[in-house]
C-alpha cells in the first residue's frame, strides 16, 4: 500500500486515524462491506460515548442535568460527599480515593451550576440543592449511607438529611465539615454572625473579576496560606481556581445568598442520626464559634471535634488527619 503524504497534510490526529482506518478496511474487505462496517462502527462508537455520558448524569424533570461520580462496589456501604462553594465533586479527590481503597462505595455530585452540571439560571438555593442531591441518591438507590458535607455542602447535607434522607430511611450517619449552618449572616437573632457587607464584598469582587477573585480566595484565607509561615501549594490554588471557573458565574453569585442567608436551625434540630461536627479554629471563611459550636448544640446526637490551627479547607491541607477521623467515626 502506498500512502500519499500530501493527502494527509493539515489533518489532525483524529482525522488521520479515521482515514487510515478506512484505507485498511478498503484493502482487507470488499468495498461494500468495508463501507458498511465503518459506518456501523462509527454509529456504535458514538452510541457508546452517549451512553457513557448519560451514565454520569441524571436529568431532572425540568431538564437540569446533574453530574455525579459513583466509584466502588455497589454492595458496599456508600459515602456521599457534598462539595463547597464554588467548587465541584473534584474537591473530594483525597477522600474518595482514601475511602475507595478502604472498601467503601464513594459518590459525589456537582451541584447545579457547578462543575459539569447544567448551568441553569434558576434554583440556586438550599432547597434545590437538597432536592437535586436527593434525586441523585434515589437514582442510585443509596441506603445506609454516610453523608459528608463541607462548607455550603454541609448546609446541603443538613437540609437533605432533615427533609429527604432520614424520612426516606436512607441515612446512617452525617458529617459536617466547616459547615455553614445554622446561619452565617449577622441579624438581630444572630448578633455574632458575619456582617452582610462581607458577603456584598464577595458579590462585588465576583462580578468585577471572577477569575482574579477565584485566585485570591484559595491563595489567602480558604487554606490559610495567608498565615505567617504557611507553605502555599500552587497546585492546590490552581485546582481550586479550575473547579470554580468551570462553573457558572450566575450560580456562584446567587449561591452567596444561599450559603450566607439560609437559616438552617430547624434542619439541624431535625437530624437524629449520629453526626460528626468538624472544624478548625483558624477557619477564616466560616467562624467556628458561629458554626460548629452551635451545630453541636442543635443536633441531637452530635460529636464535636475542633482542630487547633486548621483552616477552612482542612480536608485538603490536612487530609491525613481528617480522613483518619472520618474513618474512625464511620466505623464506630
GROMACS .gro file of C-alpha atoms in nm:
model
  332
    1UNK     CA    1   0.000   0.000   0.000
    2UNK     CA    2   0.132   0.345  -0.097
    3UNK     CA    3   0.048   0.644   0.127
    4UNK     CA    4   0.004   0.981  -0.038
    5UNK     CA    5   0.163   1.212   0.222
    6UNK     CA    6   0.018   1.520   0.057
    7UNK     CA    7  -0.333   1.386   0.113
    8UNK     CA    8  -0.270   1.372   0.486
    9UNK     CA    9  -0.114   1.716   0.529
   10UNK     CA   10  -0.311   1.951   0.755
   11UNK     CA   11  -0.509   1.669   0.916
   12UNK     CA   12  -0.543   1.646   1.290
   13UNK     CA   13  -0.480   1.316   1.468
   14UNK     CA   14  -0.847   1.219   1.483
   15UNK     CA   15  -0.896   1.275   1.110
   16UNK     CA   16  -0.578   1.086   1.030
   17UNK     CA   17  -0.689   0.781   1.234
   18UNK     CA   18  -1.031   0.780   1.067
   19UNK     CA   19  -0.884   0.797   0.715
   20UNK     CA   20  -0.619   0.538   0.795
   21UNK     CA   21  -0.885   0.300   0.927
   22UNK     CA   22  -1.085   0.348   0.612
   23UNK     CA   23  -0.780   0.270   0.398
   24UNK     CA   24  -0.705  -0.051   0.586
   25UNK     CA   25  -1.068  -0.160   0.567
   26UNK     CA   26  -1.076  -0.094   0.194
   27UNK     CA   27  -0.783  -0.332   0.143
   28UNK     CA   28  -0.895  -0.610   0.377
   29UNK     CA   29  -1.268  -0.611   0.299
   30UNK     CA   30  -1.487  -0.598  -0.008
   31UNK     CA   31  -1.572  -0.238  -0.092
   32UNK     CA   32  -1.942  -0.253   0.003
   33UNK     CA   33  -1.872  -0.443   0.326
   34UNK     CA   34  -1.591  -0.206   0.423
   35UNK     CA   35  -1.812   0.099   0.383
   36UNK     CA   36  -2.096  -0.062   0.578
   37UNK     CA   37  -1.867  -0.182   0.858
   38UNK     CA   38  -1.705   0.158   0.906
   39UNK     CA   39  -2.043   0.328   0.912
   40UNK     CA   40  -2.167   0.080   1.168
   41UNK     CA   41  -1.851   0.121   1.373
   42UNK     CA   42  -1.888   0.498   1.381
   43UNK     CA   43  -2.253   0.469   1.476
   44UNK     CA   44  -2.176   0.220   1.753
   45UNK     CA   45  -1.885   0.427   1.878
   46UNK     CA   46  -2.095   0.740   1.902
   47UNK     CA   47  -2.372   0.546   2.073
   48UNK     CA   48  -2.129   0.414   2.332
   49UNK     CA   49  -1.999   0.766   2.401
   50UNK     CA   50  -2.353   0.890   2.454
   51UNK     CA   51  -2.430   0.604   2.693
   52UNK     CA   52  -2.114   0.673   2.892
   53UNK     CA   53  -2.206   1.038   2.926
   54UNK     CA   54  -2.562   0.950   3.023
   55UNK     CA   55  -2.436   0.715   3.292
   56UNK     CA   56  -2.252   1.004   3.459
   57UNK     CA   57  -2.556   1.233   3.478
   58UNK     CA   58  -2.920   1.230   3.570
   59UNK     CA   59  -3.173   1.459   3.406
   60UNK     CA   60  -3.434   1.617   3.631
   61UNK     CA   61  -3.791   1.675   3.523
   62UNK     CA   62  -3.713   2.037   3.430
   63UNK     CA   63  -3.422   1.926   3.208
   64UNK     CA   64  -3.142   2.015   3.452
   65UNK     CA   65  -2.857   1.765   3.434
   66UNK     CA   66  -2.666   1.676   3.749
   67UNK     CA   67  -2.325   1.514   3.706
   68UNK     CA   68  -2.209   1.254   3.955
   69UNK     CA   69  -1.932   1.005   4.028
   70UNK     CA   70  -2.006   0.658   4.162
   71UNK     CA   71  -1.698   0.451   4.239
   72UNK     CA   72  -1.651   0.118   4.412
   73UNK     CA   73  -1.851  -0.198   4.489
   74UNK     CA   74  -2.223  -0.130   4.457
   75UNK     CA   75  -2.295  -0.357   4.754
   76UNK     CA   76  -2.054  -0.171   4.984
   77UNK     CA   77  -2.166   0.093   5.232
   78UNK     CA   78  -2.191   0.423   5.043
   79UNK     CA   79  -2.033   0.752   5.146
   80UNK     CA   80  -2.181   1.054   4.970
   81UNK     CA   81  -1.976   1.373   4.953
   82UNK     CA   82  -2.127   1.723   4.914
   83UNK     CA   83  -1.883   1.992   4.796
   84UNK     CA   84  -1.845   2.354   4.898
   85UNK     CA   85  -1.887   2.680   4.707
   86UNK     CA   86  -1.785   2.740   4.426
   87UNK     CA   87  -1.621   2.404   4.371
   88UNK     CA   88  -1.720   2.061   4.238
   89UNK     CA   89  -1.705   1.694   4.329
   90UNK     CA   90  -1.335   1.707   4.236
   91UNK     CA   91  -1.270   1.877   4.569
   92UNK     CA   92  -1.319   1.540   4.737
   93UNK     CA   93  -1.042   1.356   4.547
   94UNK     CA   94  -0.835   1.288   4.859
   95UNK     CA   95  -1.135   1.150   5.047
   96UNK     CA   96  -1.287   0.948   4.763
   97UNK     CA   97  -0.961   0.771   4.682
   98UNK     CA   98  -0.896   0.701   5.051
   99UNK     CA   99  -1.236   0.550   5.123
  100UNK     CA  100  -1.243   0.363   4.794
  101UNK     CA  101  -0.918   0.197   4.900
  102UNK     CA  102  -1.083   0.110   5.231
  103UNK     CA  103  -1.364  -0.080   5.062
  104UNK     CA  104  -1.642   0.177   5.053
  105UNK     CA  105  -1.863   0.288   4.767
  106UNK     CA  106  -1.800   0.660   4.716
  107UNK     CA  107  -2.039   0.901   4.547
  108UNK     CA  108  -2.017   1.273   4.478
  109UNK     CA  109  -2.210   1.508   4.252
  110UNK     CA  110  -2.161   1.856   4.108
  111UNK     CA  111  -2.422   2.097   4.241
  112UNK     CA  112  -2.641   2.266   3.978
  113UNK     CA  113  -2.445   2.546   3.813
  114UNK     CA  114  -2.118   2.399   3.943
  115UNK     CA  115  -1.861   2.176   3.776
  116UNK     CA  116  -2.010   1.964   3.499
  117UNK     CA  117  -2.376   2.004   3.592
  118UNK     CA  118  -2.613   2.226   3.392
  119UNK     CA  119  -2.552   2.600   3.411
  120UNK     CA  120  -2.918   2.678   3.471
  121UNK     CA  121  -3.041   3.025   3.564
  122UNK     CA  122  -3.275   2.919   3.846
  123UNK     CA  123  -3.276   2.716   4.165
  124UNK     CA  124  -2.956   2.839   4.326
  125UNK     CA  125  -3.084   2.795   4.679
  126UNK     CA  126  -3.059   2.537   4.955
  127UNK     CA  127  -3.399   2.382   4.878
  128UNK     CA  128  -3.298   2.300   4.520
  129UNK     CA  129  -2.950   2.189   4.627
  130UNK     CA  130  -3.102   1.930   4.864
  131UNK     CA  131  -3.370   1.825   4.615
  132UNK     CA  132  -3.111   1.772   4.339
  133UNK     CA  133  -2.893   1.569   4.574
  134UNK     CA  134  -3.189   1.357   4.672
  135UNK     CA  135  -3.264   1.287   4.306
  136UNK     CA  136  -2.910   1.154   4.257
  137UNK     CA  137  -2.926   0.931   4.565
  138UNK     CA  138  -3.270   0.797   4.477
  139UNK     CA  139  -3.146   0.725   4.125
  140UNK     CA  140  -2.854   0.529   4.270
  141UNK     CA  141  -3.078   0.389   4.546
  142UNK     CA  142  -2.823   0.468   4.816
  143UNK     CA  143  -2.916   0.324   5.156
  144UNK     CA  144  -2.738   0.311   5.491
  145UNK     CA  145  -2.527   0.598   5.359
  146UNK     CA  146  -2.292   0.834   5.535
  147UNK     CA  147  -2.332   1.190   5.407
  148UNK     CA  148  -2.032   1.421   5.434
  149UNK     CA  149  -2.060   1.792   5.355
  150UNK     CA  150  -1.805   2.070   5.353
  151UNK     CA  151  -1.898   2.438   5.392
  152UNK     CA  152  -2.201   2.502   5.166
  153UNK     CA  153  -2.211   2.126   5.117
  154UNK     CA  154  -2.261   2.098   5.492
  155UNK     CA  155  -2.573   2.309   5.457
  156UNK     CA  156  -2.682   2.082   5.174
  157UNK     CA  157  -2.627   1.777   5.395
  158UNK     CA  158  -2.829   1.929   5.680
  159UNK     CA  159  -3.126   2.008   5.456
  160UNK     CA  160  -3.104   1.678   5.269
  161UNK     CA  161  -3.082   1.463   5.582
  162UNK     CA  162  -3.363   1.652   5.757
  163UNK     CA  163  -3.603   1.663   5.462
  164UNK     CA  164  -3.518   1.358   5.249
  165UNK     CA  165  -3.255   1.124   5.388
  166UNK     CA  166  -3.400   1.048   5.730
  167UNK     CA  167  -3.768   1.048   5.624
  168UNK     CA  168  -3.677   0.801   5.345
  169UNK     CA  169  -3.462   0.588   5.578
  170UNK     CA  170  -3.153   0.626   5.358
  171UNK     CA  171  -2.904   0.781   5.603
  172UNK     CA  172  -2.690   0.608   5.864
  173UNK     CA  173  -2.467   0.898   5.972
  174UNK     CA  174  -2.382   1.254   5.880
  175UNK     CA  175  -2.065   1.464   5.889
  176UNK     CA  176  -2.048   1.844   5.882
  177UNK     CA  177  -1.702   1.982   5.796
  178UNK     CA  178  -1.656   2.358   5.841
  179UNK     CA  179  -2.023   2.380   5.751
  180UNK     CA  180  -2.228   2.698   5.714
  181UNK     CA  181  -2.535   2.618   5.933
  182UNK     CA  182  -2.715   2.734   6.128
  183UNK     CA  183  -2.683   3.088   5.982
  184UNK     CA  184  -2.381   3.284   5.868
  185UNK     CA  185  -2.510   3.639   5.823
  186UNK     CA  186  -2.548   3.877   6.116
  187UNK     CA  187  -2.909   3.951   6.214
  188UNK     CA  188  -3.092   4.063   6.525
  189UNK     CA  189  -3.143   3.697   6.619
  190UNK     CA  190  -2.785   3.611   6.517
  191UNK     CA  191  -2.579   3.903   6.651
  192UNK     CA  192  -2.248   3.714   6.632
  193UNK     CA  193  -2.287   3.643   6.261
  194UNK     CA  194  -2.082   3.785   5.974
  195UNK     CA  195  -2.197   4.133   5.860
  196UNK     CA  196  -2.386   4.140   5.528
  197UNK     CA  197  -2.124   4.382   5.395
  198UNK     CA  198  -1.874   4.096   5.383
  199UNK     CA  199  -2.097   3.894   5.152
  200UNK     CA  200  -2.175   4.204   4.947
  201UNK     CA  201  -1.799   4.234   4.902
  202UNK     CA  202  -1.787   3.875   4.775
  203UNK     CA  203  -2.057   3.955   4.520
  204UNK     CA  204  -1.884   4.273   4.409
  205UNK     CA  205  -1.548   4.100   4.365
  206UNK     CA  206  -1.705   3.809   4.176
  207UNK     CA  207  -1.896   4.033   3.938
  208UNK     CA  208  -1.597   4.259   3.875
  209UNK     CA  209  -1.333   3.992   3.809
  210UNK     CA  210  -1.432   3.637   3.896
  211UNK     CA  211  -1.105   3.490   3.768
  212UNK     CA  212  -0.895   3.707   4.000
  213UNK     CA  213  -1.132   3.661   4.293
  214UNK     CA  214  -1.106   3.286   4.249
  215UNK     CA  215  -0.728   3.314   4.276
  216UNK     CA  216  -0.736   3.544   4.578
  217UNK     CA  217  -0.960   3.320   4.790
  218UNK     CA  218  -0.752   2.997   4.778
  219UNK     CA  219  -0.424   3.192   4.784
  220UNK     CA  220  -0.533   3.353   5.109
  221UNK     CA  221  -0.798   3.267   5.367
  222UNK     CA  222  -0.951   2.944   5.232
  223UNK     CA  223  -0.646   2.728   5.304
  224UNK     CA  224  -0.478   2.962   5.549
  225UNK     CA  225  -0.197   3.031   5.304
  226UNK     CA  226  -0.202   3.394   5.418
  227UNK     CA  227  -0.083   3.298   5.767
  228UNK     CA  228   0.281   3.365   5.865
  229UNK     CA  229   0.499   3.065   5.786
  230UNK     CA  230   0.231   2.888   5.581
  231UNK     CA  231   0.360   2.685   5.287
  232UNK     CA  232   0.125   2.757   4.999
  233UNK     CA  233   0.065   2.490   4.737
  234UNK     CA  234   0.036   2.633   4.387
  235UNK     CA  235  -0.127   2.313   4.269
  236UNK     CA  236  -0.399   2.337   4.534
  237UNK     CA  237  -0.458   2.703   4.449
  238UNK     CA  238  -0.485   2.636   4.076
  239UNK     CA  239  -0.707   2.334   4.130
  240UNK     CA  240  -0.948   2.549   4.335
  241UNK     CA  241  -0.943   2.809   4.055
  242UNK     CA  242  -1.002   2.540   3.791
  243UNK     CA  243  -1.303   2.400   3.970
  244UNK     CA  244  -1.452   2.743   4.030
  245UNK     CA  245  -1.407   2.869   3.676
  246UNK     CA  246  -1.566   2.552   3.535
  247UNK     CA  247  -1.896   2.652   3.694
  248UNK     CA  248  -2.143   2.930   3.625
  249UNK     CA  249  -2.081   3.288   3.737
  250UNK     CA  250  -2.455   3.327   3.797
  251UNK     CA  251  -2.474   3.014   4.013
  252UNK     CA  252  -2.178   3.133   4.216
  253UNK     CA  253  -2.316   3.486   4.253
  254UNK     CA  254  -2.657   3.369   4.370
  255UNK     CA  255  -2.501   3.090   4.576
  256UNK     CA  256  -2.351   3.350   4.810
  257UNK     CA  257  -2.700   3.434   4.932
  258UNK     CA  258  -2.782   3.064   4.965
  259UNK     CA  259  -2.487   2.982   5.190
  260UNK     CA  260  -2.491   3.303   5.394
  261UNK     CA  261  -2.858   3.388   5.446
  262UNK     CA  262  -3.030   3.050   5.478
  263UNK     CA  263  -3.140   2.983   5.837
  264UNK     CA  264  -3.096   2.609   5.893
  265UNK     CA  265  -3.166   2.596   6.264
  266UNK     CA  266  -3.469   2.373   6.209
  267UNK     CA  267  -3.271   2.143   5.979
  268UNK     CA  268  -3.013   2.083   6.249
  269UNK     CA  269  -3.278   2.022   6.513
  270UNK     CA  270  -3.446   1.763   6.289
  271UNK     CA  271  -3.134   1.547   6.246
  272UNK     CA  272  -3.129   1.242   6.474
  273UNK     CA  273  -2.864   1.017   6.316
  274UNK     CA  274  -2.513   1.021   6.467
  275UNK     CA  275  -2.340   1.332   6.337
  276UNK     CA  276  -1.974   1.428   6.345
  277UNK     CA  277  -1.910   1.803   6.352
  278UNK     CA  278  -1.558   1.902   6.246
  279UNK     CA  279  -1.396   2.243   6.209
  280UNK     CA  280  -1.065   2.423   6.252
  281UNK     CA  281  -1.042   2.708   6.500
  282UNK     CA  282  -0.848   2.914   6.242
  283UNK     CA  283  -1.128   2.899   5.985
  284UNK     CA  284  -1.127   3.243   5.820
  285UNK     CA  285  -1.430   3.172   5.600
  286UNK     CA  286  -1.686   3.026   5.842
  287UNK     CA  287  -1.617   3.137   6.203
  288UNK     CA  288  -1.631   2.821   6.411
  289UNK     CA  289  -1.795   2.982   6.714
  290UNK     CA  290  -2.096   3.070   6.498
  291UNK     CA  291  -2.096   2.736   6.316
  292UNK     CA  292  -1.963   2.409   6.457
  293UNK     CA  293  -2.013   2.505   6.823
  294UNK     CA  294  -2.379   2.583   6.755
  295UNK     CA  295  -2.424   2.277   6.531
  296UNK     CA  296  -2.307   2.052   6.813
  297UNK     CA  297  -2.570   2.205   7.043
  298UNK     CA  298  -2.857   2.184   6.794
  299UNK     CA  299  -2.802   1.833   6.654
  300UNK     CA  300  -2.936   1.574   6.899
  301UNK     CA  301  -2.666   1.311   6.852
  302UNK     CA  302  -2.356   1.515   6.768
  303UNK     CA  303  -1.985   1.465   6.832
  304UNK     CA  304  -1.771   1.779   6.808
  305UNK     CA  305  -1.407   1.791   6.700
  306UNK     CA  306  -1.233   2.129   6.680
  307UNK     CA  307  -0.883   2.129   6.530
  308UNK     CA  308  -0.633   2.382   6.657
  309UNK     CA  309  -0.491   2.599   6.379
  310UNK     CA  310  -0.670   2.419   6.093
  311UNK     CA  311  -0.812   2.632   5.809
  312UNK     CA  312  -1.145   2.621   5.627
  313UNK     CA  313  -1.009   2.386   5.359
  314UNK     CA  314  -0.863   2.144   5.611
  315UNK     CA  315  -0.995   1.837   5.427
  316UNK     CA  316  -0.733   1.919   5.162
  317UNK     CA  317  -0.447   2.067   5.367
  318UNK     CA  318  -0.478   1.806   5.645
  319UNK     CA  319  -0.636   1.518   5.456
  320UNK     CA  320  -0.442   1.254   5.652
  321UNK     CA  321  -0.586   1.372   5.984
  322UNK     CA  322  -0.939   1.433   5.857
  323UNK     CA  323  -0.958   1.102   5.669
  324UNK     CA  324  -0.844   0.905   5.972
  325UNK     CA  325  -1.103   1.073   6.196
  326UNK     CA  326  -1.378   1.023   5.937
  327UNK     CA  327  -1.293   0.653   5.911
  328UNK     CA  328  -1.296   0.612   6.290
  329UNK     CA  329  -1.636   0.780   6.312
  330UNK     CA  330  -1.783   0.574   6.028
  331UNK     CA  331  -1.662   0.250   6.188
  332UNK     CA  332  -1.782   0.347   6.537
   0.00000   0.00000   0.00000
